[in-house]
PDB file of C-alpha atoms in Angstrom:
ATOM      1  CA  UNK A 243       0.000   0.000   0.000  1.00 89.00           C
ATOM      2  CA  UNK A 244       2.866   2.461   1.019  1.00 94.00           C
ATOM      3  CA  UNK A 245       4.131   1.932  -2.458  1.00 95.00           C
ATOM      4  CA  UNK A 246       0.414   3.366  -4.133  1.00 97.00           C
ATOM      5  CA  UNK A 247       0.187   6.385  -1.664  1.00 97.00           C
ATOM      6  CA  UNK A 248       3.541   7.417  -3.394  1.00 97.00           C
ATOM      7  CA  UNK A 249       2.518   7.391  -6.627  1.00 98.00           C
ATOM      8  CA  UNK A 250      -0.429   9.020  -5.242  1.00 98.00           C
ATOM      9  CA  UNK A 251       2.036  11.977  -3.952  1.00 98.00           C
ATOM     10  CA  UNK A 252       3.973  11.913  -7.304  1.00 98.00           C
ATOM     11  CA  UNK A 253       0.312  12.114  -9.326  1.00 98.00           C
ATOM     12  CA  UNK A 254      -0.845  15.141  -6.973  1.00 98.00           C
ATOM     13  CA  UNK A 255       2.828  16.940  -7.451  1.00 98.00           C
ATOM     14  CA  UNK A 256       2.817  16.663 -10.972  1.00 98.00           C
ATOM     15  CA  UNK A 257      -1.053  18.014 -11.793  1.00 98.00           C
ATOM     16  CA  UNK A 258       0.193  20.867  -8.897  1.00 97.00           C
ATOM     17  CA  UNK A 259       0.292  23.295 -11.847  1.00 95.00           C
ATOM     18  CA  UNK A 260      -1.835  21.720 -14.929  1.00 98.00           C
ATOM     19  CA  UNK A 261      -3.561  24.174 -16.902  1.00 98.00           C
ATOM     20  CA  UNK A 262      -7.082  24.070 -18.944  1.00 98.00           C
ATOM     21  CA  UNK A 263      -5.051  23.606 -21.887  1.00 98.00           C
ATOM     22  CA  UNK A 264      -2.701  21.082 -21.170  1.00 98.00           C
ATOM     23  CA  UNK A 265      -6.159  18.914 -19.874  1.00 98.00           C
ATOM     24  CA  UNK A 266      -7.297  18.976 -23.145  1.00 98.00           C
ATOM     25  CA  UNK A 267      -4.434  18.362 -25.280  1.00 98.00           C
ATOM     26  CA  UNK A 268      -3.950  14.913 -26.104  1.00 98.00           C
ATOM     27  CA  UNK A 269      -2.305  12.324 -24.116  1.00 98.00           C
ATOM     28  CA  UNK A 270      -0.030   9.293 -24.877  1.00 97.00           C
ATOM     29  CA  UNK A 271      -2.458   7.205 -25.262  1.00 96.00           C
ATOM     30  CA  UNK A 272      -4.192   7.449 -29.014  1.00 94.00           C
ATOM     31  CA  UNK A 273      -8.004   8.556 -29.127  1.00 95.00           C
ATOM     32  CA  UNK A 274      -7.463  10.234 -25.216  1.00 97.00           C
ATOM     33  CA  UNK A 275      -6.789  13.513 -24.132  1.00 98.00           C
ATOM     34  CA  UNK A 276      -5.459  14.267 -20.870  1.00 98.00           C
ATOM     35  CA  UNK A 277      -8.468  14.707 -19.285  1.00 98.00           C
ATOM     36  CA  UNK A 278      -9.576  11.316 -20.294  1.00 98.00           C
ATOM     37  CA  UNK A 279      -6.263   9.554 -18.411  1.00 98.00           C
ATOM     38  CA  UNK A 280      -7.154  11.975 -15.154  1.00 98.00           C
ATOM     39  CA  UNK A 281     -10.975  11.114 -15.296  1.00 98.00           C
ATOM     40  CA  UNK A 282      -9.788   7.222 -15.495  1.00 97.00           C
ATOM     41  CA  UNK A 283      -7.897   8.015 -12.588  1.00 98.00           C
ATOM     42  CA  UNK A 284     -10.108   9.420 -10.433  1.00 98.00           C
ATOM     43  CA  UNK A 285     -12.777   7.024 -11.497  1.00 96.00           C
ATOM     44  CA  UNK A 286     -10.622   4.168 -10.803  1.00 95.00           C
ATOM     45  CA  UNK A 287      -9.913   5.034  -7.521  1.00 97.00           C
ATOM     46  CA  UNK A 288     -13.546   5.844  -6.579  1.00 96.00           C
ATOM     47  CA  UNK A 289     -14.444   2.076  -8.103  1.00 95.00           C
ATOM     48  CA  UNK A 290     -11.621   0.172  -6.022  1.00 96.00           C
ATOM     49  CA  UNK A 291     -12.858   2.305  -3.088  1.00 97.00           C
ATOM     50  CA  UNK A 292     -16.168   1.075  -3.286  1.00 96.00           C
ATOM     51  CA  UNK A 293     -15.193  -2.637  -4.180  1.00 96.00           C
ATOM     52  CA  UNK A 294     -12.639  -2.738  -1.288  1.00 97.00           C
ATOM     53  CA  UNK A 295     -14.631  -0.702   1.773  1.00 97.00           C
ATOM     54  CA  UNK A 296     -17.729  -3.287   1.014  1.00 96.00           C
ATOM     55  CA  UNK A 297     -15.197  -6.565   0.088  1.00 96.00           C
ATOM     56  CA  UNK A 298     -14.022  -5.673   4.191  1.00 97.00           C
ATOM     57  CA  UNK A 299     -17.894  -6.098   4.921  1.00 96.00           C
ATOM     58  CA  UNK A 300     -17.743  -9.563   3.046  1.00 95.00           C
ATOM     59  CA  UNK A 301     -19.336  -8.252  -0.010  1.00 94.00           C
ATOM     60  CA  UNK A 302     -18.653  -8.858  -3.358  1.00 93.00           C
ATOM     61  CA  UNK A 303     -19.473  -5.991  -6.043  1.00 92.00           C
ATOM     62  CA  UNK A 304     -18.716  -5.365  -9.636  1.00 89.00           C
ATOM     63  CA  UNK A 305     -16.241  -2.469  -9.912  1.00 87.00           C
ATOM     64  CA  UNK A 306     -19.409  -0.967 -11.985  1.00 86.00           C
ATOM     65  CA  UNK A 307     -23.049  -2.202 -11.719  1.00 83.00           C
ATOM     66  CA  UNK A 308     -23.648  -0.904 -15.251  1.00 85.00           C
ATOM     67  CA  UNK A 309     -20.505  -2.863 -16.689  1.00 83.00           C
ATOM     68  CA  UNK A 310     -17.965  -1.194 -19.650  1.00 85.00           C
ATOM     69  CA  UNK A 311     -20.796   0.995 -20.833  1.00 90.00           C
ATOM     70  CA  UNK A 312     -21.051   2.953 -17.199  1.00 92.00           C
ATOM     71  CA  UNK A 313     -17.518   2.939 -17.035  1.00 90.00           C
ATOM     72  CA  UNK A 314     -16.812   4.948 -20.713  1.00 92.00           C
ATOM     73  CA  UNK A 315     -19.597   7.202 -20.090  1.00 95.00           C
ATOM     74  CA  UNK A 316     -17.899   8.434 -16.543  1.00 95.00           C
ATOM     75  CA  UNK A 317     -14.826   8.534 -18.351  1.00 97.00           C
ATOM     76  CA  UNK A 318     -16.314  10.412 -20.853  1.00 97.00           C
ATOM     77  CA  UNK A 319     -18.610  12.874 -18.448  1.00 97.00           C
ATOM     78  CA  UNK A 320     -15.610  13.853 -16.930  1.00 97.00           C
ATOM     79  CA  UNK A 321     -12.815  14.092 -19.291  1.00 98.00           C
ATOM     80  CA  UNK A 322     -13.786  17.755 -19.641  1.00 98.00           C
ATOM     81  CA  UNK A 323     -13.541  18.807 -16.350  1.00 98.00           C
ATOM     82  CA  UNK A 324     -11.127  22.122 -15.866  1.00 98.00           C
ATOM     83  CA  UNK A 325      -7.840  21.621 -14.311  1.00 98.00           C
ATOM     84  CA  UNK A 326      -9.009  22.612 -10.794  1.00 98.00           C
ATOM     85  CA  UNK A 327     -11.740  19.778 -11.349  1.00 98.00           C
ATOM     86  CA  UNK A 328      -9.358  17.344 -11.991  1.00 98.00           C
ATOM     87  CA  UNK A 329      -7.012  18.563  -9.444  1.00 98.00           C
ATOM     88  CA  UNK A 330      -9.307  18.236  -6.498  1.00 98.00           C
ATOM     89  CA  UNK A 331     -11.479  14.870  -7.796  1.00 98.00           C
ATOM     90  CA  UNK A 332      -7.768  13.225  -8.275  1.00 98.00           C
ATOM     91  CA  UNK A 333      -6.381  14.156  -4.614  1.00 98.00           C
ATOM     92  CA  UNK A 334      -9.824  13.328  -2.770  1.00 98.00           C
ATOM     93  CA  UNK A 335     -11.200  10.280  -4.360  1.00 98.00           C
ATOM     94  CA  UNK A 336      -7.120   8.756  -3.824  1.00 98.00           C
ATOM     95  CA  UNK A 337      -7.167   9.685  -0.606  1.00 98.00           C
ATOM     96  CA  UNK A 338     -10.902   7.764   0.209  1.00 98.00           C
ATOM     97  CA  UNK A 339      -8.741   4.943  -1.379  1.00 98.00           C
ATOM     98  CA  UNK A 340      -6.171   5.306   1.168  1.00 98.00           C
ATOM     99  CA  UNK A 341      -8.067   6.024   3.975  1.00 98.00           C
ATOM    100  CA  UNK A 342     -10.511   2.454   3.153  1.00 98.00           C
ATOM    101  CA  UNK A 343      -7.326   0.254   2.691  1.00 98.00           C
ATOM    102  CA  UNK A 344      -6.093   1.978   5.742  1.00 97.00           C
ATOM    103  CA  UNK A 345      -8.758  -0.163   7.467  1.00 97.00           C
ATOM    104  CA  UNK A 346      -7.530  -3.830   6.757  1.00 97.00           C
ATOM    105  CA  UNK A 347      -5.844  -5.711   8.659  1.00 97.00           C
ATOM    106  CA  UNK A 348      -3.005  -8.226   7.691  1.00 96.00           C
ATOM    107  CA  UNK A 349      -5.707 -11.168   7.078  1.00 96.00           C
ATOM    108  CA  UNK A 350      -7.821  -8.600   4.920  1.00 97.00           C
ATOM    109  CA  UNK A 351      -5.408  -8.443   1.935  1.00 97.00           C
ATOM    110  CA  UNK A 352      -6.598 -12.295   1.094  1.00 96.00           C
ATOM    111  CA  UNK A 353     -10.438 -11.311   1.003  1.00 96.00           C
ATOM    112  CA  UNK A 354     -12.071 -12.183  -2.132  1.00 95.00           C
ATOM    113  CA  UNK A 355     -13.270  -9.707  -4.600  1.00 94.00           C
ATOM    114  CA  UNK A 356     -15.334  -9.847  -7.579  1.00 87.00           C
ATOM    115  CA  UNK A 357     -12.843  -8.265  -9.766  1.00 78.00           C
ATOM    116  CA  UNK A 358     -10.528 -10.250 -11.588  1.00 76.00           C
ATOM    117  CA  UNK A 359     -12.023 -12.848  -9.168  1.00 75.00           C
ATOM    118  CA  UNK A 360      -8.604 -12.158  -7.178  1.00 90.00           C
ATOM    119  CA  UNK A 361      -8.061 -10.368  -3.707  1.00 95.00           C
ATOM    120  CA  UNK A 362      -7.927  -7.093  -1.951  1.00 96.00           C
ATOM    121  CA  UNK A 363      -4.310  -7.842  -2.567  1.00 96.00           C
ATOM    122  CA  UNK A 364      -4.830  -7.292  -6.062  1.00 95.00           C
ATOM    123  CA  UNK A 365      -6.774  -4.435  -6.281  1.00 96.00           C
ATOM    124  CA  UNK A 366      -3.897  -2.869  -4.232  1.00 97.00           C
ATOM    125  CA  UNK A 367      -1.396  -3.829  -6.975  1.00 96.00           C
ATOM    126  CA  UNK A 368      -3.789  -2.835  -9.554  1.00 95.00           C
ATOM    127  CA  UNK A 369      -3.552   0.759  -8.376  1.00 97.00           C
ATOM    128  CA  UNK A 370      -0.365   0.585  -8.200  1.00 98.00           C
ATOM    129  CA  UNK A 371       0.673  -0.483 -12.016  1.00 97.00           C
ATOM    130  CA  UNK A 372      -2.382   2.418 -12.990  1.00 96.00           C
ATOM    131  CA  UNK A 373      -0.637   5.178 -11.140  1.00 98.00           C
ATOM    132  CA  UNK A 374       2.816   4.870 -12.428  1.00 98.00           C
ATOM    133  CA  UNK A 375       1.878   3.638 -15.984  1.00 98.00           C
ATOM    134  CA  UNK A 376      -0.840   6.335 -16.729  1.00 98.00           C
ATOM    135  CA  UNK A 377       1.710   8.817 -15.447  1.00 98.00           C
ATOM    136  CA  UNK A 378       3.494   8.518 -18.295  1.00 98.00           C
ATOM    137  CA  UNK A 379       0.503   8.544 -20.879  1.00 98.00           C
ATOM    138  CA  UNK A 380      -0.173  11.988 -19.414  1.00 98.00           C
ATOM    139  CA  UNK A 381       2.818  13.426 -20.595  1.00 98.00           C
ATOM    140  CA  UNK A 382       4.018  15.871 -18.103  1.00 98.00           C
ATOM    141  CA  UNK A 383       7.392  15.233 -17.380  1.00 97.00           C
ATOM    142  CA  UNK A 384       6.672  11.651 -15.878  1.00 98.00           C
ATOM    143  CA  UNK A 385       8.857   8.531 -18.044  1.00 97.00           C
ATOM    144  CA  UNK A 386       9.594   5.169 -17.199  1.00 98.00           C
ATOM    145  CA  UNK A 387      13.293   5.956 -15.383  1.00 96.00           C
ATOM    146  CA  UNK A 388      10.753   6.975 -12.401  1.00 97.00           C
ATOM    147  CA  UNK A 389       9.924   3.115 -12.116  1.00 98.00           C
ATOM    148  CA  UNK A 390      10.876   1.535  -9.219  1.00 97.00           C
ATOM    149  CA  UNK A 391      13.106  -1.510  -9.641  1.00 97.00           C
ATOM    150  CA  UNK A 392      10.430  -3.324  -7.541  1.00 97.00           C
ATOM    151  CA  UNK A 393       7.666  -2.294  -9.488  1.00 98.00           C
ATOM    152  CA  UNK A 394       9.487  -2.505 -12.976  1.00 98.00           C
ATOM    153  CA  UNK A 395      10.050  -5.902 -12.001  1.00 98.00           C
ATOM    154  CA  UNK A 396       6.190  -6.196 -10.738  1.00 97.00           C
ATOM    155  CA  UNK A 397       5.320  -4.994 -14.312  1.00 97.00           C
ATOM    156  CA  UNK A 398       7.567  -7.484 -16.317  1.00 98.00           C
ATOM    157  CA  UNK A 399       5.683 -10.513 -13.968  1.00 96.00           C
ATOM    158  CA  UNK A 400       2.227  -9.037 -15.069  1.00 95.00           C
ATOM    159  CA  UNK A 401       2.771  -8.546 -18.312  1.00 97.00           C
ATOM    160  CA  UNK A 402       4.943 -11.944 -19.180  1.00 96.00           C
ATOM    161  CA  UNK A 403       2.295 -13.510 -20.925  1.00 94.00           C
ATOM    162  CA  UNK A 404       2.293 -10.841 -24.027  1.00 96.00           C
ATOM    163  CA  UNK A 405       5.888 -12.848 -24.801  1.00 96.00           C
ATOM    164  CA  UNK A 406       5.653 -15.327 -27.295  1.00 94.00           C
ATOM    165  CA  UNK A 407       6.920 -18.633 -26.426  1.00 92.00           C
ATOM    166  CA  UNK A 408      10.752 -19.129 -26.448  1.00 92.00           C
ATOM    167  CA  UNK A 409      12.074 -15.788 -25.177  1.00 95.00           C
ATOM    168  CA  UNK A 410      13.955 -15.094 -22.218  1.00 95.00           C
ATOM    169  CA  UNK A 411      14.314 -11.966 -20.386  1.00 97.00           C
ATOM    170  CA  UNK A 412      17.341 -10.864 -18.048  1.00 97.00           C
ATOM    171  CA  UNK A 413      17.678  -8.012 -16.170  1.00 98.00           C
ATOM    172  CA  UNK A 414      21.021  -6.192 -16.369  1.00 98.00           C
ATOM    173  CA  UNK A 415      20.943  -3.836 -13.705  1.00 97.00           C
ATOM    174  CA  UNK A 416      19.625  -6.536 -11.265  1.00 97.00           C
ATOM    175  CA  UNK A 417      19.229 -10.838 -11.045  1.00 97.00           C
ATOM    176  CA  UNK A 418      15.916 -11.236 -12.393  1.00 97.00           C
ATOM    177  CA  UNK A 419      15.497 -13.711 -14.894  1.00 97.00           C
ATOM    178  CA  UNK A 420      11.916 -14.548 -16.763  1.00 96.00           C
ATOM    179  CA  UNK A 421      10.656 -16.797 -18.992  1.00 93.00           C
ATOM    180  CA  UNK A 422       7.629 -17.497 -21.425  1.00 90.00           C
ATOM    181  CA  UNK A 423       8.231 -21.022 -21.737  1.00 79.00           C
ATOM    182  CA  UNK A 424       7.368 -23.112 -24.740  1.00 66.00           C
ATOM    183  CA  UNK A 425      10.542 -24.285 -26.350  1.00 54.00           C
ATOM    184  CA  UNK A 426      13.535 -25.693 -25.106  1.00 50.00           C
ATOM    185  CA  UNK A 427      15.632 -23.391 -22.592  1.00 49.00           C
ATOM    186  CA  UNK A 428      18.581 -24.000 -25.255  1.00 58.00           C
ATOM    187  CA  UNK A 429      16.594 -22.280 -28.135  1.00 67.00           C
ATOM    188  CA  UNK A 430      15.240 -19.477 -26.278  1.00 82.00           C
ATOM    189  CA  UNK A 431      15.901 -15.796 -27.383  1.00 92.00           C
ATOM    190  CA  UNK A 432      17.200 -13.865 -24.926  1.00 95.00           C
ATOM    191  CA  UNK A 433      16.383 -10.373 -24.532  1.00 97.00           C
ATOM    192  CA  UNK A 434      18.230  -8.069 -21.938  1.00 98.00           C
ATOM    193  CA  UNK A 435      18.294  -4.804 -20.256  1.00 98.00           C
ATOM    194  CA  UNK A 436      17.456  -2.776 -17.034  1.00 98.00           C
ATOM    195  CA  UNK A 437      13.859  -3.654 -15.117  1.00 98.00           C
ATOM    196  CA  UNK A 438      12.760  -0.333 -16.184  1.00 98.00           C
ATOM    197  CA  UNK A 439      13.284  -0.679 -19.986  1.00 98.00           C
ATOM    198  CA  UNK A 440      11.797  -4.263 -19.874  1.00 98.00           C
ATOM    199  CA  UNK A 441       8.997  -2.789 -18.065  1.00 98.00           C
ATOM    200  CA  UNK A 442       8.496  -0.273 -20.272  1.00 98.00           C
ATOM    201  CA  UNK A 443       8.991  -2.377 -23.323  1.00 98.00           C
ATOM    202  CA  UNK A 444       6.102  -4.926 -22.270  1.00 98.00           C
ATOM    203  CA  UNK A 445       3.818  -2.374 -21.109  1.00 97.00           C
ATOM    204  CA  UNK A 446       3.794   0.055 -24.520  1.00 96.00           C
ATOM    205  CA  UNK A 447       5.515   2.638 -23.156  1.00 97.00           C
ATOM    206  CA  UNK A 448       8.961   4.029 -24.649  1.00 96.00           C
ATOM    207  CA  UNK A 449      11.731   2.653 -22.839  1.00 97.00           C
ATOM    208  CA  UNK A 450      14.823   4.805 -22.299  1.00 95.00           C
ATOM    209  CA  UNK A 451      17.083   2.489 -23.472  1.00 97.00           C
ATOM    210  CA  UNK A 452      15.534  -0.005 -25.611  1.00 97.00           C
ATOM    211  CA  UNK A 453      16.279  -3.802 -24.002  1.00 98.00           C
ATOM    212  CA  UNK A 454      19.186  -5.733 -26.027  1.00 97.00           C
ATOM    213  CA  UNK A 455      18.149  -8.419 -28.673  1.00 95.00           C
ATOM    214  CA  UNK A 456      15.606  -9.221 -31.375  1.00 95.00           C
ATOM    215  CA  UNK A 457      12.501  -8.023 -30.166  1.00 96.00           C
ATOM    216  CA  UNK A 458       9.112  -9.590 -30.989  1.00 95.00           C
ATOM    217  CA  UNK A 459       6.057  -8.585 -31.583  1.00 96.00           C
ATOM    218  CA  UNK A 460       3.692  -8.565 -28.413  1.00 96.00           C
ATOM    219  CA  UNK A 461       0.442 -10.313 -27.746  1.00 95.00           C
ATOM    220  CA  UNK A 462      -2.656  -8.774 -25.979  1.00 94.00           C
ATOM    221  CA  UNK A 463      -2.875  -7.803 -22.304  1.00 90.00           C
ATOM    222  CA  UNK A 464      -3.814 -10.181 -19.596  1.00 86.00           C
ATOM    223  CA  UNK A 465      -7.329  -9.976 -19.519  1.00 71.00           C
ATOM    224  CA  UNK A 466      -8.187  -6.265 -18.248  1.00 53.00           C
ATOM    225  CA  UNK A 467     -11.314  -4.473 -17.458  1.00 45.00           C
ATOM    226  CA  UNK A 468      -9.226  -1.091 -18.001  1.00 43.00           C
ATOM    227  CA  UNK A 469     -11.346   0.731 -20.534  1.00 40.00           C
ATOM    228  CA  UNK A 470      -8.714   1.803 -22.626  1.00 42.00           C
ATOM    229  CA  UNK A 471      -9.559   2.773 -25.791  1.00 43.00           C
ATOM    230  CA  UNK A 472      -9.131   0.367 -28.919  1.00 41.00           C
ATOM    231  CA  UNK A 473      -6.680   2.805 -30.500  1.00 41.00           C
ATOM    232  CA  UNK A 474      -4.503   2.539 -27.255  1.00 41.00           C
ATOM    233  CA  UNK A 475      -4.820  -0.905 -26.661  1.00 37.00           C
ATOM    234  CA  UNK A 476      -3.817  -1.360 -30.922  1.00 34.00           C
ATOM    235  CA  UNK A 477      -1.053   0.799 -29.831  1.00 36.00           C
ATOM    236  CA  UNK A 478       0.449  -0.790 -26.537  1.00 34.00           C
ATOM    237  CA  UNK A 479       0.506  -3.633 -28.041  1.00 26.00           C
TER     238      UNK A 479
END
């Protein structure tokens, strides 16, 4: 949890001075302004809120009762929002987040949840990989060499599956090996560099250094409720 309620800080810090304009300029991610990425944020957080403060009560809830189509049209109610807006919906609706998960207790992080039909655990880590990698897609001075070697390396076991079969990864700026399986280990491809620009790599986003060997092309996403548009998705991928 400590980990999210930093990117929390950094997300806060970095929308300190965001103006009307740079909301609705367009955003890394194809087919989304700015204000769509913040809107996702803030929506995101007030949906894991709700799924977490009621999963502590036993509960189980869909993130959204109305499903993908109540999700885009939040998205989409909001994106417009001023900067101030955004500002204030990011920094109180994270901070209800916070202030739910600061509830649990060590046995809570197990609970069940609806979404992803995983745990409270997950939702956690869920917010966590949003944060950092939709800092970047809002383009305000936010890259990958912010990751974390923890959560670089968080991001890489995520996203392993987009690897086809037969490649290796290793981690030069740490001892973190991967794998997609497949083929024999003998006629793997190896692909190297630091946790950041593997991280980066899998994820869509523009590594600093781009990792060492023949790179493949990527599959789709684990299976994600995200509503990212299909431009994006065509694009991270």
């Amino acid at each position: 949890m400590n980990a999210v309620v930093q990117g929390h800080r950094r997300l806060v810090e970095v929308l300190s001075e965001l103006t009307d304009d740079q909301v609705a300029a367009p955003s890394l991610l194809p087919g989304w302004s700015r204000g769509h990425v913040l809107a996702h944020l803030t929506d995101n957080a007030r949906a894991f809120a709700r799924v977490s403060a009621l999963a502590l009560r036993g509960e189980l809830v869909d993130a959204y009762d109305g499903g993908s189509e109540e999700r885009d049209a939040i998205i989409e109610g909001l994106a417009g929002s001023s900067a101030d807006q955004h500002r204030a919906a990011v920094a109180r609706h994270s901070a209800a987040l916070e202030a739910v998960w600061s509830q649990a207790t060590a046995d809570d992080w197990d609970r069940p949840v609806r979404f992803r039909n995983g745990d409270l655990a997950g939702i956690v880590h869920m917010r966590w990989r949003e944060v950092w990698i939709h800092l970047v897609d809002l383009d305000l001075g936010v890259s990958p060499r912010e990751w974390s070697s923890e959560f670089s390396c968080h991001v890489v076991d995520f996203l392993l599956s987009r690897l086809p079969a037969g490649v290796d990864l290793r981690q030069s700026d740490g001892p973190r090996r991967w794998s997609s399986g497949g083929a024999e280990s003998d006629g793997h491809v190896e692909i190297s560099g630091r946790a950041r620009d593997l991280a980066a790599w899998l994820a869509g986003r523009t590594p600093q250094q781009s990792p060492a060997g023949p790179l493949p092309d990527l599959g789709p996403w684990p299976p994600h409720p995200d509503p990212i548009p299909d431009e994006a998705r065509r694009s991270a991928s």
